[in-house]
Structure formats: C-alpha cells, structure tokens
C-alpha cells in the first residue's frame, strides 16, 4: 500500500466525530443559505473558500447590500479572532510540513484544531500526509454537508433537534483526553473558569475575545509556576 | 438573492480572506525565526486545554440556567460523554452516545 493511502486510512477514524458534527451543521448551513436564494453552487463555494462554521452562519445575514465591505471584514475579524490563538499552538507542529503548510493554516477550524491538538500520527505513518488528510477530510465533510443541506435540506423529515450536540461532545472528548494526558490541569481549569466568568460578564455574543485575552494573560503570569511543575513531574517519571 | 451574483462573490471573497488572515497571523509573525521562541512553545502546550475548555463553554453559551429545563439536558449529556470516555476511551462511542442521549432528552423528556 502506498504511503498516501496508508495515511488516509489511518486518519479517517480520527475524523469520524467531526464527520458527524460537520455533516449536520453543514446541512443546516445549506438549508439556511438556500432560504436566502443561494443554491448549492453557492453553498459549495462558501464552504470551500471561507470554511469557518460560525462565521458562515453569521455571513448568511450579510448578503443584504446595506452592510459595507469594511464592516463585513471587521465582523469577520471579530468572529474569527480566536483563530489567531490556534495558530500559536500549531507553529511547531506545522513547521516542517512544506507544501502542505498553506492548506493546514487555511483549514485550521475549531474542530480541526482540536483534532490536531489531540492526535499524533501513528507509528509507521507519514506524519505530514496524516495531518493533511485529517484537515482535508474535515473540510470535505463540511462541503458535503452544505451541499446536501442546500439540495435536500427541506426534504429531511426526521426530527434532528439536538444533533448539533455532536460538536459539544467532540470538545468534551478532547478535553477529557487532554485532561488524562497532561501533567498540569491548571490550563484546562483556567480556560473553563475564565470563559464562564466572561460569559456572565460580557454575554453570549461577546465573551470569546475577552476570554481568550484573559486566558493568555493568566497563563503568561503563571508561566513559571506551571513550567516548574511540569519539569518536576518530568524528573519524577524519568 | 437581494444583491447581484458579483456582489455576493465579492462578499464571500472578503470573508474568506479575512478568515485566512486570522489563521495565518501567527505563522507570518514567527516564520522568520528558525527557533520558535520558548514562550510560544509554552503557549503551544498550555493553550490547547484552556481553549478547548473555552469552546465547551462556547457550545453551551445559549443555555439559560434560570429557565426550564435549567440546562439539565446539557449537564447530563456532557457528564455522560465524559464518563463514557474515561471508561471506554472510544471517541465514537462517547460522542454518539452523548448525542443520542441529548437528542432524546431535548425531544422526549424536556
């Protein structure tokens, strides 16, 4: 079996949760976009070029003609600013990815980011192909979902209420997985407490940016403490 | 469609470019360094758990804990996902199990 196919086969099982989540969220996007008069070609175009779940939902309401391009750019910046922080933790991981690097950066969604955080390529698998296929498979689910939603969304009659919980469940799984692996639980706890605090203070529409900044500040302040702890535990295990 | 096709394409392009920009910023800033600064390596290690925690909060941000059903379906389902995962360590079982239970809770119980 050649290297690429092997990496693709190894990557696929990891992407199944995202498959479930993206398919349904993608379908919902397709339905909504279709309702605004944009057919499946538009859905595919948006999901291929933009590829940002929450932003595409926001975008649906921007095709009205009375919102200027500068405004649209600013809204996009605000909704997606959290991605800046994702890149920060992928600089090392993407470092030697060569020709794949631009696509890896382009496709760094919440879900792909979390999978990449969690996943190391299995033994004997080409790491670059493995990471690339995770990213590519995820986007293909997203495009497929929007396509299906656009074409057949209105025909789906099963009660799918609550199916979007798949995404929440994915994050919980990754959270648990990291919890069991890391030496210090302070970052995870910091993330949850600060976000809950910001949610209460700033409200559900505006809490992401202040949360990220506060997380960054707090983790910077307690850096010495955490690094001390990590190095102590490393010595203990060695 | 209220606006023309070309206007729509321009809007999609602007959103796509800005989105890509937000993802590319860290790589643009640090690509000139051969050695990634220690602080960034540190962030790369501690940010993921914190950000995933934040994303969980983000997922339940619209839950109203002061109104019926008080966020109970979310709390139960998240707990079930966590327990299933600690127990079986199988992504699919945890996610599918939790999602089916959540769907059942919001459709049939609450």
Short mmCIF file of C-alpha atoms in Angstrom, two decimals:
data_model
loop_
_atom_site.label_atom_id
_atom_site.label_comp_id
_atom_site.label_asym_id
_atom_site.label_seq_id
_atom_site.Cartn_x
_atom_site.Cartn_y
_atom_site.Cartn_z
CA UNK A 1 0.00 0.00 0.00
CA UNK A 2 1.43 3.36 -0.84
CA UNK A 3 2.24 6.00 1.71
CA UNK A 4 -0.66 8.33 0.93
CA UNK A 5 -3.37 5.69 1.08
CA UNK A 6 -1.94 4.38 4.32
CA UNK A 7 -2.03 7.85 5.88
CA UNK A 8 -5.58 8.41 4.61
CA UNK A 9 -6.76 5.15 6.15
CA UNK A 10 -5.05 5.97 9.42
CA UNK A 11 -6.53 9.48 9.50
CA UNK A 12 -10.15 8.58 8.74
CA UNK A 13 -11.18 7.02 12.10
CA UNK A 14 -9.97 10.12 13.94
CA UNK A 15 -12.23 12.32 11.84
CA UNK A 16 -15.49 10.40 12.40
CA UNK A 17 -16.70 12.68 15.22
CA UNK A 18 -16.09 15.71 13.03
CA UNK A 19 -17.83 13.89 10.19
CA UNK A 20 -20.99 13.58 12.29
CA UNK A 21 -20.80 17.14 13.54
CA UNK A 22 -19.88 18.83 10.27
CA UNK A 23 -22.39 16.93 8.23
CA UNK A 24 -25.27 18.16 10.35
CA UNK A 25 -24.01 21.68 10.95
CA UNK A 26 -23.15 21.86 7.24
CA UNK A 27 -26.64 20.69 6.28
CA UNK A 28 -28.16 23.37 8.49
CA UNK A 29 -25.99 25.99 6.81
CA UNK A 30 -27.02 24.74 3.37
CA UNK A 31 -30.70 24.96 4.26
CA UNK A 32 -30.39 28.50 5.64
CA UNK A 33 -28.32 29.73 2.70
CA UNK A 34 -30.78 28.18 0.25
CA UNK A 35 -33.60 30.04 2.01
CA UNK A 36 -31.82 33.30 1.17
CA UNK A 37 -31.85 32.33 -2.50
CA UNK A 38 -28.36 30.86 -2.76
CA UNK A 39 -28.37 27.42 -4.36
CA UNK A 40 -25.98 24.51 -3.82
CA UNK A 41 -23.26 26.01 -6.03
CA UNK A 42 -23.12 28.99 -3.69
CA UNK A 43 -23.10 26.75 -0.64
CA UNK A 44 -20.18 24.78 -2.05
CA UNK A 45 -18.35 27.98 -2.98
CA UNK A 46 -18.79 29.47 0.50
CA UNK A 47 -17.83 26.27 2.31
CA UNK A 48 -14.78 25.77 0.10
CA UNK A 49 -13.43 29.31 0.22
CA UNK A 50 -14.47 30.55 3.66
CA UNK A 51 -14.59 27.30 5.63
CA UNK A 52 -15.49 28.68 9.04
CA UNK A 53 -18.57 27.25 10.72
CA UNK A 54 -19.77 30.02 12.96
CA UNK A 55 -18.69 32.75 10.53
CA UNK A 56 -20.69 31.21 7.69
CA UNK A 57 -23.79 31.32 9.89
CA UNK A 58 -23.10 34.98 10.57
CA UNK A 59 -22.36 35.56 6.89
CA UNK A 60 -25.82 34.41 5.80
CA UNK A 61 -27.19 37.69 7.12
CA UNK A 62 -24.55 39.85 5.44
CA UNK A 63 -25.78 39.37 1.87
CA UNK A 64 -28.24 42.25 2.10
CA UNK A 65 -26.48 45.07 0.27
CA UNK A 66 -26.66 47.56 3.13
CA UNK A 67 -23.56 46.40 5.00
CA UNK A 68 -20.29 47.77 3.67
CA UNK A 69 -17.28 45.61 2.85
CA UNK A 70 -15.20 47.24 5.59
CA UNK A 71 -17.91 46.36 8.08
CA UNK A 72 -18.07 42.81 6.79
CA UNK A 73 -14.30 42.49 7.11
CA UNK A 74 -14.46 43.81 10.68
CA UNK A 75 -17.28 41.43 11.67
CA UNK A 76 -15.28 38.53 10.21
CA UNK A 77 -12.22 39.62 12.16
CA UNK A 78 -14.18 39.72 15.42
CA UNK A 79 -15.87 36.36 14.91
CA UNK A 80 -12.65 34.61 13.87
CA UNK A 81 -10.05 36.37 16.00
CA UNK A 82 -9.81 33.27 18.21
CA UNK A 83 -8.08 31.51 15.33
CA UNK A 84 -5.01 33.64 15.96
CA UNK A 85 -4.55 31.70 19.18
CA UNK A 86 -4.94 28.35 17.45
CA UNK A 87 -2.09 29.13 15.12
CA UNK A 88 0.12 29.98 18.09
CA UNK A 89 -0.03 26.41 19.31
CA UNK A 90 0.46 24.91 15.83
CA UNK A 91 3.63 26.77 14.83
CA UNK A 92 5.83 23.88 15.88
CA UNK A 93 3.53 21.18 14.57
CA UNK A 94 3.28 22.72 11.07
CA UNK A 95 6.92 23.75 10.94
CA UNK A 96 8.20 21.02 8.66
CA UNK A 97 5.06 20.49 6.61
CA UNK A 98 6.39 22.15 3.45
CA UNK A 99 3.87 22.21 0.63
CA UNK A 100 1.04 21.24 2.99
CA UNK A 101 1.56 24.20 5.28
CA UNK A 102 -0.62 26.78 3.47
CA UNK A 103 -3.58 24.41 3.42
CA UNK A 104 -3.04 23.39 7.05
CA UNK A 105 -3.19 27.06 8.03
CA UNK A 106 -6.19 27.76 5.81
CA UNK A 107 -8.16 24.82 7.21
CA UNK A 108 -7.47 25.44 10.89
CA UNK A 109 -11.08 25.45 12.13
CA UNK A 110 -12.12 24.89 15.76
CA UNK A 111 -12.68 21.20 15.12
CA UNK A 112 -9.58 20.54 13.04
CA UNK A 113 -7.54 22.44 15.60
CA UNK A 114 -8.87 20.27 18.40
CA UNK A 115 -8.22 17.06 16.48
CA UNK A 116 -4.68 18.16 15.68
CA UNK A 117 -4.08 19.03 19.35
CA UNK A 118 -5.12 15.57 20.32
CA UNK A 119 -3.64 13.46 17.60
CA UNK A 120 -0.16 12.27 16.94
CA UNK A 121 0.44 10.25 13.83
CA UNK A 122 0.58 6.50 14.48
CA UNK A 123 3.82 4.55 14.07
CA UNK A 124 4.90 3.96 10.51
CA UNK A 125 2.57 6.59 9.07
CA UNK A 126 3.88 9.61 7.21
CA UNK A 127 3.13 12.45 9.62
CA UNK A 128 2.63 15.16 7.02
CA UNK A 129 0.16 13.16 4.96
CA UNK A 130 -1.63 12.05 8.12
CA UNK A 131 -2.18 15.61 9.41
CA UNK A 132 -3.04 16.84 5.92
CA UNK A 133 -5.69 14.16 5.42
CA UNK A 134 -7.29 14.94 8.77
CA UNK A 135 -7.63 18.55 7.66
CA UNK A 136 -8.77 17.66 4.14
CA UNK A 137 -11.32 15.04 5.25
CA UNK A 138 -12.82 17.50 7.71
CA UNK A 139 -13.32 20.13 5.04
CA UNK A 140 -14.79 17.60 2.64
CA UNK A 141 -17.43 16.72 5.28
CA UNK A 142 -18.21 20.39 5.68
CA UNK A 143 -18.60 20.96 1.94
CA UNK A 144 -20.61 17.77 1.57
CA UNK A 145 -22.91 18.78 4.42
CA UNK A 146 -23.61 22.22 2.96
CA UNK A 147 -24.26 20.62 -0.43
CA UNK A 148 -26.73 18.11 1.00
CA UNK A 149 -28.43 20.78 3.08
CA UNK A 150 -28.77 23.02 0.08
CA UNK A 151 -30.24 20.38 -2.22
CA UNK A 152 -32.32 18.22 0.08
CA UNK A 153 -32.49 20.03 3.40
CA UNK A 154 -36.15 20.84 3.16
CA UNK A 155 -36.95 17.19 2.43
CA UNK A 156 -35.39 15.84 5.62
CA UNK A 157 -38.23 14.91 7.92
CA UNK A 158 -36.56 13.12 10.84
CA UNK A 159 -36.52 15.18 13.99
CA UNK A 160 -32.88 16.13 14.24
CA UNK A 161 -33.29 18.56 17.11
CA UNK A 162 -30.26 18.39 19.36
CA UNK A 163 -28.00 16.70 16.82
CA UNK A 164 -25.64 19.66 16.93
CA UNK A 165 -24.65 18.40 20.38
CA UNK A 166 -22.19 16.18 18.47
CA UNK A 167 -19.86 19.17 18.32
CA UNK A 168 -20.10 19.79 22.07
CA UNK A 169 -19.47 16.10 22.67
CA UNK A 170 -16.38 16.25 20.45
CA UNK A 171 -14.92 19.08 22.51
CA UNK A 172 -15.73 17.25 25.75
CA UNK A 173 -13.96 14.14 24.48
CA UNK A 174 -10.89 16.12 23.54
CA UNK A 175 -11.00 17.88 26.88
CA UNK A 176 -11.11 14.56 28.75
CA UNK A 177 -8.37 13.12 26.56
CA UNK A 178 -6.08 16.08 27.29
CA UNK A 179 -7.02 16.00 30.96
CA UNK A 180 -5.81 12.43 31.24
CA UNK A 181 -2.54 13.16 29.44
CA UNK A 182 -1.22 16.50 30.65
CA UNK A 183 0.88 16.94 33.75
CA UNK A 184 -0.80 20.16 34.87
CA UNK A 185 -4.56 20.67 34.95
CA UNK A 186 -4.23 24.38 35.66
CA UNK A 187 -4.53 25.47 31.98
CA UNK A 188 -7.74 23.47 31.46
CA UNK A 189 -9.32 24.78 34.66
CA UNK A 190 -8.18 28.30 33.86
CA UNK A 191 -9.85 28.07 30.45
CA UNK A 192 -13.20 26.96 31.83
CA UNK A 193 -13.35 29.36 34.77
CA UNK A 194 -12.30 32.41 32.76
CA UNK A 195 -14.75 31.61 29.95
CA UNK A 196 -17.64 31.13 32.37
CA UNK A 197 -16.72 34.38 34.09
CA UNK A 198 -16.55 36.26 30.79
CA UNK A 199 -19.81 34.67 29.64
CA UNK A 200 -21.55 36.06 32.70
CA UNK A 201 -19.92 39.48 32.39
CA UNK A 202 -19.93 40.07 28.62
CA UNK A 203 -22.85 37.92 27.47
CA UNK A 204 -23.01 35.09 24.95
CA UNK A 205 -22.31 37.23 21.86
CA UNK A 206 -19.19 38.99 23.08
CA UNK A 207 -17.35 36.74 25.52
CA UNK A 208 -14.91 34.90 23.24
CA UNK A 209 -12.39 37.68 22.70
CA UNK A 210 -12.13 38.80 26.34
CA UNK A 211 -11.92 35.13 27.37
CA UNK A 212 -9.01 34.48 25.02
CA UNK A 213 -7.14 37.58 26.12
CA UNK A 214 -7.63 36.82 29.81
CA UNK A 215 -6.59 33.19 29.31
CA UNK A 216 -3.47 34.40 27.54
CA UNK A 217 -2.69 36.91 30.30
CA UNK A 218 -3.29 34.49 33.17
CA UNK A 219 -1.29 31.67 31.56
CA UNK A 220 1.53 34.14 30.92
CA UNK A 221 1.53 35.32 34.54
CA UNK A 222 1.60 31.80 35.98
CA UNK A 223 4.10 30.51 33.41
CA UNK A 224 6.94 29.96 35.88
CA UNK A 225 4.72 28.05 38.24
CA UNK A 226 3.40 25.72 35.53
CA UNK A 227 6.79 25.12 33.93
CA UNK A 228 8.24 24.34 37.35
CA UNK A 229 5.53 21.78 37.94
CA UNK A 230 5.93 20.21 34.51
CA UNK A 231 9.69 19.86 34.93
CA UNK A 232 9.30 18.39 38.43
CA UNK A 233 6.90 15.74 37.16
CA UNK A 234 9.17 15.01 34.21
CA UNK A 235 12.03 14.30 36.61
CA UNK A 236 9.80 12.05 38.69
CA UNK A 237 8.79 9.96 35.71
CA UNK A 238 12.31 9.71 34.32
CA UNK B 1 -30.93 36.90 -3.51
CA UNK B 2 -31.26 40.59 -2.78
CA UNK B 3 -27.87 41.52 -4.24
CA UNK B 4 -26.19 40.56 -7.50
CA UNK B 5 -24.04 37.49 -8.05
CA UNK B 6 -20.86 39.54 -8.43
CA UNK B 7 -21.57 41.43 -5.21
CA UNK B 8 -22.12 38.11 -3.47
CA UNK B 9 -18.82 36.75 -4.76
CA UNK B 10 -17.00 39.86 -3.52
CA UNK B 11 -18.53 39.40 -0.06
CA UNK B 12 -17.54 35.72 0.05
CA UNK B 13 -14.01 36.64 -1.04
CA UNK B 14 -13.64 39.32 1.64
CA UNK B 15 -14.86 36.95 4.37
CA UNK B 16 -12.58 34.18 3.09
CA UNK B 17 -9.51 36.44 3.01
CA UNK B 18 -10.07 37.87 6.49
CA UNK B 19 -10.72 34.37 7.88
CA UNK B 20 -7.50 33.09 6.32
CA UNK B 21 -5.68 36.13 7.67
CA UNK B 22 -6.77 35.38 11.27
CA UNK B 23 -5.44 31.85 10.88
CA UNK B 24 -2.18 32.91 9.24
CA UNK B 25 -1.11 35.76 11.56
CA UNK B 26 0.96 33.67 14.00
CA UNK B 27 2.75 31.93 11.14
CA UNK B 28 3.53 35.24 9.45
CA UNK B 29 4.91 36.67 12.68
CA UNK B 30 7.09 33.72 13.63
CA UNK B 31 8.17 32.31 10.28
CA UNK B 32 11.41 34.31 10.22
CA UNK B 33 12.67 32.67 13.39
CA UNK B 34 14.37 29.35 12.94
CA UNK B 35 13.99 28.54 16.59
CA UNK B 36 10.46 29.06 17.90
CA UNK B 37 10.64 31.30 21.00
CA UNK B 38 10.33 29.38 24.28
CA UNK B 39 7.31 31.44 25.28
CA UNK B 40 5.47 30.36 22.13
CA UNK B 41 6.40 26.72 22.73
CA UNK B 42 4.98 27.14 26.23
CA UNK B 43 1.77 28.65 24.84
CA UNK B 44 1.53 25.83 22.34
CA UNK B 45 1.46 23.43 25.26
CA UNK B 46 -0.88 25.20 27.68
CA UNK B 47 -3.28 26.96 25.29
CA UNK B 48 -4.97 23.86 23.81
CA UNK B 49 -6.54 22.57 27.08
CA UNK B 50 -7.59 26.10 28.01
CA UNK B 51 -9.07 26.81 24.57
CA UNK B 52 -10.92 23.50 24.41
CA UNK B 53 -12.39 24.33 27.81
CA UNK B 54 -13.46 27.67 26.39
CA UNK B 55 -15.02 26.01 23.34
CA UNK B 56 -17.13 23.76 25.59
CA UNK B 57 -18.41 26.89 27.31
CA UNK B 58 -18.97 28.41 23.86
CA UNK B 59 -21.11 25.41 22.86
CA UNK B 60 -23.45 25.87 25.82
CA UNK B 61 -23.41 29.66 25.82
CA UNK B 62 -27.09 29.98 24.92
CA UNK B 63 -28.32 27.67 27.66
CA UNK B 64 -30.48 29.55 30.16
CA UNK B 65 -29.90 28.05 33.59
CA UNK B 66 -32.62 30.20 35.15
CA UNK B 67 -35.36 28.85 32.90
CA UNK B 68 -36.82 25.36 32.41
CA UNK B 69 -35.09 22.95 31.79
CA UNK B 70 -32.27 24.79 33.62
CA UNK B 71 -29.56 23.36 31.39
CA UNK B 72 -30.17 19.90 32.79
CA UNK B 73 -30.05 18.13 29.36
CA UNK B 74 -26.65 19.72 28.68
CA UNK B 75 -25.25 18.90 32.11
CA UNK B 76 -26.44 15.28 31.96
CA UNK B 77 -25.20 14.74 28.41
CA UNK B 78 -21.80 16.34 28.96
CA UNK B 79 -21.35 14.21 32.11
CA UNK B 80 -22.30 11.09 30.15
CA UNK B 81 -19.82 11.90 27.38
CA UNK B 82 -17.06 12.40 29.96
CA UNK B 83 -17.89 9.20 31.86
CA UNK B 84 -18.21 7.15 28.68
CA UNK B 85 -14.90 8.48 27.50
CA UNK B 86 -12.96 7.83 30.71
CA UNK B 87 -14.48 4.35 30.74
CA UNK B 88 -14.18 3.22 27.11
CA UNK B 89 -11.69 5.71 25.59
CA UNK B 90 -13.51 5.39 22.28
CA UNK B 91 -14.29 8.69 20.51
CA UNK B 92 -17.20 7.35 18.55
CA UNK B 93 -18.96 5.66 21.49
CA UNK B 94 -18.59 8.77 23.65
CA UNK B 95 -19.81 11.22 21.02
CA UNK B 96 -22.58 9.13 19.52
CA UNK B 97 -23.80 8.00 22.95
CA UNK B 98 -23.83 11.53 24.34
CA UNK B 99 -25.51 12.99 21.27
CA UNK B 100 -28.27 10.35 21.15
CA UNK B 101 -28.99 10.85 24.84
CA UNK B 102 -29.06 14.62 24.37
CA UNK B 103 -31.46 14.31 21.41
CA UNK B 104 -33.69 12.03 23.44
CA UNK B 105 -33.63 14.46 26.38
CA UNK B 106 -34.50 17.59 24.38
CA UNK B 107 -37.06 15.87 22.17
CA UNK B 108 -38.87 13.49 24.50
CA UNK B 109 -38.17 14.45 28.10
CA UNK B 110 -37.79 18.22 28.46
#
